[in-house]
mmCIF file of C-alpha atoms (C1' of nucleotides) in Angstrom:
data_model
loop_
_atom_site.group_PDB
_atom_site.id
_atom_site.type_symbol
_atom_site.label_atom_id
_atom_site.label_comp_id
_atom_site.label_asym_id
_atom_site.label_seq_id
_atom_site.Cartn_x
_atom_site.Cartn_y
_atom_site.Cartn_z
ATOM 1 C CA UNK A 38 -10.953 119.712 118.916
ATOM 2 C CA UNK A 39 -9.965 121.415 115.671
ATOM 3 C CA UNK A 40 -12.766 122.598 113.428
ATOM 4 C CA UNK A 41 -11.307 122.297 109.978
ATOM 5 C CA UNK A 42 -13.463 121.881 106.891
ATOM 6 C CA UNK A 43 -12.681 118.150 106.615
ATOM 7 C CA UNK A 44 -13.580 117.713 110.287
ATOM 8 C CA UNK A 45 -16.935 119.377 109.790
ATOM 9 C CA UNK A 46 -17.643 117.148 106.846
ATOM 10 C CA UNK A 47 -16.640 113.984 108.700
ATOM 11 C CA UNK A 48 -18.952 114.880 111.579
ATOM 12 C CA UNK A 49 -21.784 115.184 109.076
ATOM 13 C CA UNK A 50 -20.727 111.915 107.440
ATOM 14 C CA UNK A 51 -20.615 110.050 110.747
ATOM 15 C CA UNK A 52 -24.090 111.256 111.666
ATOM 16 C CA UNK A 53 -25.583 110.545 108.272
ATOM 17 C CA UNK A 54 -27.995 107.659 108.614
ATOM 18 C CA UNK A 55 -27.796 106.843 104.926
ATOM 19 C CA UNK A 56 -26.283 103.399 104.709
ATOM 20 C CA UNK A 57 -24.814 102.243 101.460
ATOM 21 C CA UNK A 58 -23.866 98.574 101.079
ATOM 22 C CA UNK A 59 -20.189 99.362 100.582
ATOM 23 C CA UNK A 60 -19.850 101.906 103.375
ATOM 24 C CA UNK A 61 -17.354 100.686 105.942
ATOM 25 C CA UNK A 62 -16.037 97.914 103.711
ATOM 26 C CA UNK A 63 -12.261 97.929 103.354
ATOM 27 C CA UNK A 64 -11.727 94.615 101.558
ATOM 28 C CA UNK A 65 -9.838 95.761 98.436
ATOM 29 C CA UNK A 66 -11.857 93.406 96.249
ATOM 30 C CA UNK A 67 -15.183 94.777 97.459
ATOM 31 C CA UNK A 68 -13.933 98.360 97.238
ATOM 32 C CA UNK A 69 -12.622 97.826 93.715
ATOM 33 C CA UNK A 70 -15.861 96.131 92.617
ATOM 34 C CA UNK A 71 -18.047 98.904 94.009
ATOM 35 C CA UNK A 72 -15.887 101.678 92.554
ATOM 36 C CA UNK A 73 -15.886 100.159 89.081
ATOM 37 C CA UNK A 74 -19.651 99.714 89.185
ATOM 38 C CA UNK A 75 -20.096 103.293 90.368
ATOM 39 C CA UNK A 76 -18.190 104.756 87.418
ATOM 40 C CA UNK A 77 -20.730 107.044 85.724
ATOM 41 C CA UNK A 78 -23.498 105.042 87.343
ATOM 42 C CA UNK A 79 -25.996 105.998 90.012
ATOM 43 C CA UNK A 80 -25.961 104.498 93.491
ATOM 44 C CA UNK A 81 -29.498 103.185 93.077
ATOM 45 C CA UNK A 82 -28.565 101.300 89.914
ATOM 46 C CA UNK A 83 -25.436 99.770 91.437
ATOM 47 C CA UNK A 84 -26.867 98.449 94.710
ATOM 48 C CA UNK A 85 -28.572 95.288 93.388
ATOM 49 C CA UNK A 86 -25.680 94.481 91.038
ATOM 50 C CA UNK A 87 -23.120 94.878 93.796
ATOM 51 C CA UNK A 88 -25.099 92.525 96.046
ATOM 52 C CA UNK A 89 -25.451 89.885 93.347
ATOM 53 C CA UNK A 90 -21.797 90.002 92.322
ATOM 54 C CA UNK A 91 -20.525 89.796 95.884
ATOM 55 C CA UNK A 92 -22.864 86.911 96.710
ATOM 56 C CA UNK A 93 -21.974 84.956 93.592
ATOM 57 C CA UNK A 94 -18.248 85.799 93.501
ATOM 58 C CA UNK A 95 -17.110 86.721 97.030
ATOM 59 C CA UNK A 96 -13.403 86.846 96.200
ATOM 60 C CA UNK A 97 -11.266 88.073 93.339
ATOM 61 C CA UNK A 98 -10.131 84.483 92.770
ATOM 62 C CA UNK A 99 -13.718 83.285 92.353
ATOM 63 C CA UNK A 100 -14.444 86.089 89.905
ATOM 64 C CA UNK A 101 -11.292 85.288 87.943
ATOM 65 C CA UNK A 102 -12.403 81.666 87.662
ATOM 66 C CA UNK A 103 -15.909 82.528 86.440
ATOM 67 C CA UNK A 104 -16.889 81.984 82.797
ATOM 68 C CA UNK A 105 -16.760 85.243 80.850
ATOM 69 C CA UNK A 106 -20.347 84.765 79.679
ATOM 70 C CA UNK A 107 -21.590 84.423 83.250
ATOM 71 C CA UNK A 108 -19.973 87.701 84.256
ATOM 72 C CA UNK A 109 -21.235 89.526 81.173
ATOM 73 C CA UNK A 110 -24.755 88.174 81.761
ATOM 74 C CA UNK A 111 -24.643 89.300 85.394
ATOM 75 C CA UNK A 112 -23.496 92.761 84.265
ATOM 76 C CA UNK A 113 -26.228 93.019 81.613
ATOM 77 C CA UNK A 114 -28.311 96.157 82.134
ATOM 78 C CA UNK A 115 -25.669 98.101 84.039
ATOM 79 C CA UNK A 116 -24.136 99.618 80.913
ATOM 80 C CA UNK A 117 -20.627 100.567 79.819
ATOM 81 C CA UNK A 118 -19.784 96.951 79.100
ATOM 82 C CA UNK A 119 -16.069 97.620 78.658
ATOM 83 C CA UNK A 120 -16.112 97.837 82.450
ATOM 84 C CA UNK A 121 -17.174 94.205 82.670
ATOM 85 C CA UNK A 122 -14.517 93.122 80.200
ATOM 86 C CA UNK A 123 -11.879 95.047 82.150
ATOM 87 C CA UNK A 124 -13.262 93.652 85.398
ATOM 88 C CA UNK A 125 -12.614 90.114 84.210
ATOM 89 C CA UNK A 126 -9.155 90.980 82.885
ATOM 90 C CA UNK A 127 -8.258 92.713 86.132
ATOM 91 C CA UNK A 128 -9.481 89.826 88.299
ATOM 92 C CA UNK A 129 -7.415 87.363 86.306
ATOM 93 C CA UNK A 130 -4.355 89.605 86.450
ATOM 94 C CA UNK A 131 -4.588 90.092 90.208
ATOM 95 C CA UNK A 132 -5.244 86.395 90.781
ATOM 96 C CA UNK A 133 -2.620 84.939 88.481
ATOM 97 C CA UNK A 134 0.189 87.456 88.829
ATOM 98 C CA UNK A 135 -0.305 88.879 92.322
ATOM 99 C CA UNK A 136 -1.651 85.956 94.343
ATOM 100 C CA UNK A 137 -4.995 87.678 94.666
ATOM 101 C CA UNK A 138 -3.514 90.826 96.229
ATOM 102 C CA UNK A 139 -4.375 94.235 94.858
ATOM 103 C CA UNK A 140 -1.594 96.840 94.630
ATOM 104 C CA UNK A 141 -1.682 99.081 97.702
ATOM 105 C CA UNK A 142 -0.619 102.391 96.192
ATOM 106 C CA UNK A 143 -2.111 104.617 93.536
ATOM 107 C CA UNK A 144 0.618 104.058 90.962
ATOM 108 C CA UNK A 145 0.261 100.284 91.165
ATOM 109 C CA UNK A 146 -3.526 100.392 91.098
ATOM 110 C CA UNK A 147 -3.440 102.761 88.143
ATOM 111 C CA UNK A 148 -1.835 100.012 86.053
ATOM 112 C CA UNK A 149 -4.860 97.718 86.380
ATOM 113 C CA UNK A 150 -7.281 97.553 83.434
ATOM 114 C CA UNK A 151 -10.340 99.700 83.997
ATOM 115 C CA UNK A 152 -8.694 101.606 86.862
ATOM 116 C CA UNK A 153 -8.072 105.275 86.098
ATOM 117 C CA UNK A 154 -7.032 108.211 88.239
ATOM 118 C CA UNK A 155 -10.268 108.358 90.168
ATOM 119 C CA UNK A 156 -10.635 104.654 90.907
ATOM 120 C CA UNK A 157 -6.972 104.220 91.846
ATOM 121 C CA UNK A 158 -7.211 107.066 94.346
ATOM 122 C CA UNK A 159 -10.507 105.786 95.732
ATOM 123 C CA UNK A 160 -9.186 102.269 96.339
ATOM 124 C CA UNK A 161 -5.935 103.579 97.833
ATOM 125 C CA UNK A 162 -7.850 105.792 100.239
ATOM 126 C CA UNK A 163 -10.784 103.557 101.130
ATOM 127 C CA UNK A 164 -9.133 100.118 101.185
ATOM 128 C CA UNK A 165 -5.618 101.080 102.241
ATOM 129 C CA UNK A 166 -6.132 104.294 104.212
ATOM 130 C CA UNK A 167 -3.745 106.286 102.075
ATOM 131 C CA UNK A 168 -3.955 110.040 101.692
ATOM 132 C CA UNK A 169 -4.966 109.941 98.065
ATOM 133 C CA UNK A 170 -6.723 112.826 96.343
ATOM 134 C CA UNK A 171 -10.011 111.422 95.127
ATOM 135 C CA UNK A 172 -11.602 113.519 92.393
ATOM 136 C CA UNK A 173 -14.832 112.501 90.705
ATOM 137 C CA UNK A 174 -17.712 114.527 89.326
ATOM 138 C CA UNK A 175 -19.086 115.150 92.816
ATOM 139 C CA UNK A 176 -15.771 116.460 94.113
ATOM 140 C CA UNK A 177 -15.419 118.710 91.084
ATOM 141 C CA UNK A 178 -18.873 120.148 91.603
ATOM 142 C CA UNK A 179 -18.337 120.692 95.329
ATOM 143 C CA UNK A 180 -14.947 122.351 94.751
ATOM 144 C CA UNK A 181 -16.242 124.672 92.031
ATOM 145 C CA UNK A 182 -18.980 125.870 94.351
ATOM 146 C CA UNK A 183 -16.945 126.033 97.538
ATOM 147 C CA UNK A 184 -14.319 128.162 95.775
ATOM 148 C CA UNK A 185 -16.602 129.798 93.181
ATOM 149 C CA UNK A 186 -14.518 128.520 90.286
ATOM 150 C CA UNK A 187 -16.138 129.964 87.164
ATOM 151 C CA UNK A 188 -13.799 128.479 84.596
ATOM 152 C CA UNK A 189 -15.734 125.797 82.671
ATOM 153 C CA UNK A 190 -15.043 122.078 82.766
ATOM 154 C CA UNK A 191 -13.003 120.285 81.625
ATOM 155 C CA UNK A 192 -10.456 123.105 81.514
ATOM 156 C CA UNK A 193 -10.791 123.696 85.246
ATOM 157 C CA UNK A 194 -9.881 120.111 86.171
ATOM 158 C CA UNK A 195 -6.248 120.744 87.165
ATOM 159 C CA UNK A 196 -7.288 123.652 89.383
ATOM 160 C CA UNK A 197 -10.038 121.567 90.975
ATOM 161 C CA UNK A 198 -7.604 118.772 91.755
ATOM 162 C CA UNK A 199 -5.321 121.273 93.480
ATOM 163 C CA UNK A 200 -8.208 122.566 95.553
ATOM 164 C CA UNK A 201 -9.258 119.011 96.457
ATOM 165 C CA UNK A 202 -5.688 118.120 97.419
ATOM 166 C CA UNK A 203 -5.427 121.114 99.724
ATOM 167 C CA UNK A 204 -8.446 119.884 101.689
ATOM 168 C CA UNK A 205 -7.646 116.170 101.866
ATOM 169 C CA UNK A 206 -6.834 115.244 105.486
ATOM 170 C CA UNK A 207 -4.013 112.972 106.637
ATOM 171 C CA UNK A 208 -6.366 110.859 108.704
ATOM 172 C CA UNK A 209 -9.484 109.046 107.544
ATOM 173 C CA UNK A 210 -8.755 109.884 103.908
ATOM 174 C CA UNK A 211 -11.098 107.099 102.775
ATOM 175 C CA UNK A 212 -13.996 108.302 104.903
ATOM 176 C CA UNK A 213 -13.305 111.864 103.826
ATOM 177 C CA UNK A 214 -13.373 110.921 100.148
ATOM 178 C CA UNK A 215 -16.665 109.135 100.545
ATOM 179 C CA UNK A 216 -18.011 112.042 102.575
ATOM 180 C CA UNK A 217 -17.329 114.584 99.825
ATOM 181 C CA UNK A 218 -18.935 112.315 97.266
ATOM 182 C CA UNK A 219 -21.957 111.751 99.516
ATOM 183 C CA UNK A 220 -22.209 115.494 100.008
ATOM 184 C CA UNK A 221 -22.262 115.976 96.256
ATOM 185 C CA UNK A 222 -24.780 113.184 95.751
ATOM 186 C CA UNK A 223 -27.253 114.256 98.435
ATOM 187 C CA UNK A 224 -26.809 117.973 99.241
ATOM 188 C CA UNK A 225 -24.521 119.702 96.756
ATOM 189 C CA UNK A 226 -26.534 118.240 93.877
ATOM 190 C CA UNK A 227 -26.340 119.455 90.265
ATOM 191 C CA UNK A 228 -29.789 121.054 90.485
ATOM 192 C CA UNK A 229 -31.416 122.667 93.486
ATOM 193 C CA UNK A 230 -28.623 122.099 95.993
ATOM 194 C CA UNK A 231 -29.773 121.968 99.611
ATOM 195 C CA UNK A 232 -27.423 124.700 100.799
ATOM 196 C CA UNK A 233 -29.510 125.305 103.925
ATOM 197 C CA UNK A 234 -28.456 121.992 105.453
ATOM 198 C CA UNK A 235 -24.921 121.854 104.057
ATOM 199 C CA UNK A 236 -22.091 121.432 106.584
ATOM 200 C CA UNK A 237 -19.977 123.692 104.363
ATOM 201 C CA UNK A 238 -22.564 126.431 103.802
ATOM 202 C CA UNK A 239 -20.678 129.038 105.829
ATOM 203 C CA UNK A 240 -17.359 128.883 103.928
ATOM 204 C CA UNK A 241 -19.009 128.333 100.509
ATOM 205 C CA UNK A 242 -18.062 131.150 98.141
ATOM 206 C CA UNK A 243 -20.499 130.007 95.466
ATOM 207 C CA UNK A 244 -23.377 130.296 97.906
ATOM 208 C CA UNK A 245 -22.202 133.671 99.180
ATOM 209 C CA UNK A 246 -22.129 134.978 95.616
ATOM 210 C CA UNK A 247 -25.464 133.384 94.774
ATOM 211 C CA UNK A 248 -24.016 131.389 91.885
ATOM 212 C CA UNK A 249 -23.703 127.924 93.428
ATOM 213 C CA UNK A 250 -26.527 126.369 91.450
ATOM 214 C CA UNK A 251 -25.053 127.589 88.146
ATOM 215 C CA UNK A 252 -21.734 125.896 88.843
ATOM 216 C CA UNK A 253 -19.830 124.099 87.519
ATOM 217 C CA UNK A 254 -19.816 125.883 84.158
ATOM 218 C CA UNK A 255 -19.619 123.473 81.254
ATOM 219 C CA UNK A 256 -19.029 123.725 77.554
ATOM 220 C CA UNK A 257 -21.960 122.968 75.283
ATOM 221 C CA UNK A 258 -22.358 119.463 74.004
ATOM 222 C CA UNK A 259 -23.055 118.627 70.358
ATOM 223 C CA UNK A 260 -26.563 117.518 69.419
ATOM 224 C CA UNK A 261 -27.329 113.806 69.536
ATOM 225 C CA UNK A 262 -27.794 112.278 66.067
ATOM 226 C CA UNK A 263 -30.414 109.631 65.261
ATOM 227 C CA UNK A 264 -29.536 106.316 63.677
ATOM 228 C CA UNK A 265 -31.939 103.841 62.119
ATOM 229 C CA UNK A 266 -32.007 100.109 61.621
ATOM 230 C CA UNK A 267 -34.151 97.008 61.407
ATOM 231 C CA UNK A 268 -33.879 94.046 63.767
ATOM 232 C CA UNK A 269 -34.730 90.505 62.684
ATOM 233 C CA UNK A 270 -36.857 88.387 65.018
ATOM 234 C CA UNK A 271 -36.233 84.903 63.662
ATOM 235 C CA UNK A 272 -37.923 81.949 65.324
ATOM 236 C CA UNK A 273 -37.658 78.250 64.507
ATOM 237 C CA UNK A 274 -40.112 75.366 64.643
ATOM 238 C CA UNK A 275 -39.204 74.740 68.286
ATOM 239 C CA UNK A 276 -40.152 78.259 69.324
ATOM 240 C CA UNK A 277 -36.579 79.402 69.774
ATOM 241 C CA UNK A 278 -35.208 82.766 68.685
ATOM 242 C CA UNK A 279 -31.905 83.550 66.997
ATOM 243 C CA UNK A 280 -29.276 85.549 68.881
ATOM 244 C CA UNK A 281 -25.803 86.600 67.861
ATOM 245 C CA UNK A 282 -22.733 87.708 69.721
ATOM 246 C CA UNK A 283 -21.501 91.208 68.992
ATOM 247 C CA UNK A 284 -17.843 91.884 68.180
ATOM 248 C CA UNK A 285 -15.617 91.914 71.277
ATOM 249 C CA UNK A 286 -14.823 95.629 71.099
ATOM 250 C CA UNK A 287 -16.878 98.729 70.585
ATOM 251 C CA UNK A 288 -20.520 99.415 71.334
ATOM 252 C CA UNK A 289 -22.054 96.637 73.463
ATOM 253 C CA UNK A 290 -18.859 94.686 72.797
ATOM 254 C CA UNK A 291 -19.053 91.008 73.653
ATOM 255 C CA UNK A 292 -22.748 91.161 74.475
ATOM 256 C CA UNK A 293 -25.532 89.216 72.750
ATOM 257 C CA UNK A 294 -27.941 90.819 70.293
ATOM 258 C CA UNK A 295 -30.970 90.338 68.121
ATOM 259 C CA UNK A 296 -29.509 90.305 64.595
ATOM 260 C CA UNK A 297 -30.100 93.565 62.768
ATOM 261 C CA UNK A 298 -29.090 95.678 59.823
ATOM 262 C CA UNK A 299 -26.329 98.198 60.277
ATOM 263 C CA UNK A 300 -27.363 101.284 62.220
ATOM 264 C CA UNK A 301 -27.090 104.153 59.769
ATOM 265 C CA UNK A 302 -28.212 107.730 59.201
ATOM 266 C CA UNK A 303 -31.272 106.606 57.232
ATOM 267 C CA UNK A 304 -33.491 103.548 57.175
ATOM 268 C CA UNK A 305 -32.081 100.982 54.748
ATOM 269 C CA UNK A 306 -34.207 100.822 51.601
ATOM 270 C CA UNK A 307 -34.324 97.026 51.621
ATOM 271 C CA UNK A 308 -33.554 95.782 55.142
ATOM 272 C CA UNK A 309 -34.103 92.119 54.267
ATOM 273 C CA UNK A 310 -30.963 92.217 52.149
ATOM 274 C CA UNK A 311 -29.107 92.253 55.494
ATOM 275 C CA UNK A 312 -31.282 89.599 57.162
ATOM 276 C CA UNK A 313 -29.589 86.506 58.622
ATOM 277 C CA UNK A 314 -31.481 84.277 56.158
ATOM 278 C CA UNK A 315 -33.829 84.651 53.249
ATOM 279 C CA UNK A 316 -37.361 84.218 54.547
ATOM 280 C CA UNK A 317 -40.866 85.644 54.516
ATOM 281 C CA UNK A 318 -39.942 88.717 56.566
ATOM 282 C CA UNK A 319 -42.918 90.726 57.802
ATOM 283 C CA UNK A 320 -42.689 94.082 59.498
ATOM 284 C CA UNK A 321 -44.087 94.329 63.024
ATOM 285 C CA UNK A 322 -45.944 97.520 63.926
ATOM 286 C CA UNK A 323 -44.172 100.232 65.864
ATOM 287 C CA UNK A 324 -40.509 100.698 66.623
ATOM 288 C CA UNK A 325 -38.082 100.594 69.535
ATOM 289 C CA UNK A 326 -36.258 103.766 70.548
ATOM 290 C CA UNK A 327 -33.181 103.747 72.695
ATOM 291 C CA UNK A 328 -30.846 106.511 73.827
ATOM 292 C CA UNK A 329 -27.128 105.832 73.927
ATOM 293 C CA UNK A 330 -24.585 108.338 75.157
ATOM 294 C CA UNK A 331 -23.795 109.749 71.748
ATOM 295 C CA UNK A 332 -26.736 108.840 69.521
ATOM 296 C CA UNK A 333 -30.387 107.844 69.521
ATOM 297 C CA UNK A 334 -31.325 104.546 67.923
ATOM 298 C CA UNK A 335 -34.693 103.869 66.257
ATOM 299 C CA UNK A 336 -35.179 100.223 65.389
ATOM 300 C CA UNK A 337 -37.978 98.615 63.408
ATOM 301 C CA UNK A 338 -38.544 94.871 63.742
ATOM 302 C CA UNK A 339 -39.224 92.286 61.076
ATOM 303 C CA UNK A 340 -40.244 88.752 62.033
ATOM 304 C CA UNK A 341 -40.038 85.425 60.226
ATOM 305 C CA UNK A 342 -40.078 81.699 60.831
ATOM 306 C CA UNK A 343 -36.991 79.776 59.809
ATOM 307 C CA UNK A 344 -37.715 76.863 57.538
ATOM 308 C CA UNK A 345 -35.753 73.607 57.728
ATOM 309 C CA UNK A 346 -33.368 74.848 55.045
ATOM 310 C CA UNK A 347 -31.915 77.975 56.640
ATOM 311 C CA UNK A 348 -28.703 77.650 58.616
ATOM 312 C CA UNK A 349 -28.112 81.118 60.024
ATOM 313 C CA UNK A 350 -25.037 81.706 62.134
ATOM 314 C CA UNK A 351 -25.799 82.447 65.741
ATOM 315 C CA UNK A 352 -27.386 80.846 68.759
ATOM 316 C CA UNK A 353 -30.930 79.489 69.029
ATOM 317 C CA UNK A 354 -32.310 80.350 72.454
ATOM 318 C CA UNK A 355 -35.548 79.256 74.125
ATOM 319 C CA UNK A 356 -37.783 82.241 74.837
ATOM 320 C CA UNK A 357 -37.999 81.492 78.547
ATOM 321 C CA UNK A 358 -34.198 81.341 78.822
ATOM 322 C CA UNK A 359 -33.442 84.712 77.241
ATOM 323 C CA UNK A 360 -32.924 86.136 80.705
ATOM 324 C CA UNK A 361 -29.865 83.959 81.215
ATOM 325 C CA UNK A 362 -28.006 85.557 78.334
ATOM 326 C CA UNK A 363 -25.917 88.719 78.201
ATOM 327 C CA UNK A 364 -28.559 90.882 76.550
ATOM 328 C CA UNK A 365 -28.070 94.616 77.041
ATOM 329 C CA UNK A 366 -31.096 96.760 77.758
ATOM 330 C CA UNK A 367 -31.646 97.878 74.174
ATOM 331 C CA UNK A 368 -31.900 94.201 73.149
ATOM 332 C CA UNK A 369 -34.298 93.434 75.977
ATOM 333 C CA UNK A 370 -36.494 96.242 74.694
ATOM 334 C CA UNK A 371 -36.496 94.556 71.298
ATOM 335 C CA UNK A 372 -37.435 91.226 72.869
ATOM 336 C CA UNK A 373 -40.307 92.778 74.773
ATOM 337 C CA UNK A 374 -41.586 94.565 71.692
ATOM 338 C CA UNK A 375 -41.340 91.471 69.502
ATOM 339 C CA UNK A 376 -43.089 89.267 72.050
ATOM 340 C CA UNK A 377 -45.898 91.809 72.320
ATOM 341 C CA UNK A 378 -46.411 92.229 68.581
ATOM 342 C CA UNK A 379 -45.490 88.913 67.013
ATOM 343 C CA UNK A 380 -47.781 86.582 68.936
ATOM 344 C "C1'" DG B 196 -7.441 115.486 73.741
ATOM 345 C "C1'" DA B 197 -11.693 114.771 71.970
ATOM 346 C "C1'" DG B 198 -14.861 111.360 71.191
ATOM 347 C "C1'" DG B 199 -16.704 106.522 71.994
ATOM 348 C "C1'" DC B 200 -18.975 104.127 75.413
ATOM 349 C "C1'" DG B 201 -25.226 102.532 78.579
ATOM 350 C "C1'" DT B 202 -28.668 103.248 81.356
ATOM 351 C "C1'" DG B 203 -32.335 105.057 84.273
ATOM 352 C "C1'" DG B 204 -33.990 108.708 87.303
ATOM 353 C "C1'" DA B 205 -35.159 113.481 88.083
ATOM 354 C "C1'" DG B 206 -37.210 117.693 86.788
ATOM 355 C "C1'" DT C 76 -41.573 113.918 75.637
ATOM 356 C "C1'" DC C 77 -37.240 116.069 76.350
ATOM 357 C "C1'" DT C 78 -32.952 117.434 78.647
ATOM 358 C "C1'" DC C 79 -29.563 116.627 81.814
ATOM 359 C "C1'" DC C 80 -26.254 113.795 83.638
ATOM 360 C "C1'" DA C 81 -24.165 110.172 87.285
ATOM 361 C "C1'" DA C 82 -18.632 107.697 92.510
ATOM 362 C "C1'" DG C 83 -14.833 107.630 84.437
ATOM 363 C "C1'" DC C 84 -11.885 104.900 81.352
ATOM 364 C "C1'" DC C 85 -9.694 104.138 77.023
ATOM 365 C "C1'" DT C 86 -7.800 105.315 72.599
#
DNA sequence: GAGGCGTGGAG
DNA sequence: TCTCCAAGCCT
């Protein structure tokens, strides 16, 4: 029995009691779905979404046939909504042009919308057993520590891919890929890695040099700016609230929203000039803060009742049916705040 | 290639 | 409260 590094890791992986819903699944559809959901998203966040999607749309054909709004609403809260738009496009492409079959090699998978280098390699390895080099943030962190790579990311990426390729085994490439990622997620963590129980502690150069926890080195990120705006909580005589659909591309693209002013560097002097209708707008106390990847958003709320005259563009939605709509988390925060302060 | 693109959990 | 950042992709 050879005792290579991949072998040691696979022994650890096979003994690990941690069971993730997608572990052991090789259906390309399920693998693809889980990998897309896991892009930049924690395991804990993905688990309930993965279960709901698979229960509601068990095949790529069923997902392709689903109304776009239903998919976006089911994705609401998971973030990075371009993934959901690409998910739909990819399901339709695979269904209509490939008879529901996913490409079986990296190059073919790489052509699918929303499938980049990482996801293509992951699907090829996990669903099709191919010896693909799977490199995500976990793999990069593990490789930098194992080999004490001190060059900062992202410059070190090519080197890290080489190091990952040199370790990738011919057999069980899918299990191996998941094992490295599990190692990074549970033991070789960004902070306070549990080196004492790591199956790779003996060969780890970063640990030997006492620098593992400081790796990988990264370049500094720019400060996060703050943007301001005012949202408009408009209700009608039937107790419904006005929603709008956001533009199909860009931030929260294709999702629903509470109408608001533009989000700018300073609070608009007269927010009501940008309100959906002219009305007796009254400011609610407090504000809603939300952190996006590249800026912080501080939103005030103004509320009004629509008279019989106003004909704002948008969608009137019953308060108890807001949950059925594709409202991203920042909009759900607004709803909660408005309901607490306006009644 | 650098920046846009969500969210929630951990420390 | 604040910082970090996670199984990345697209332009």
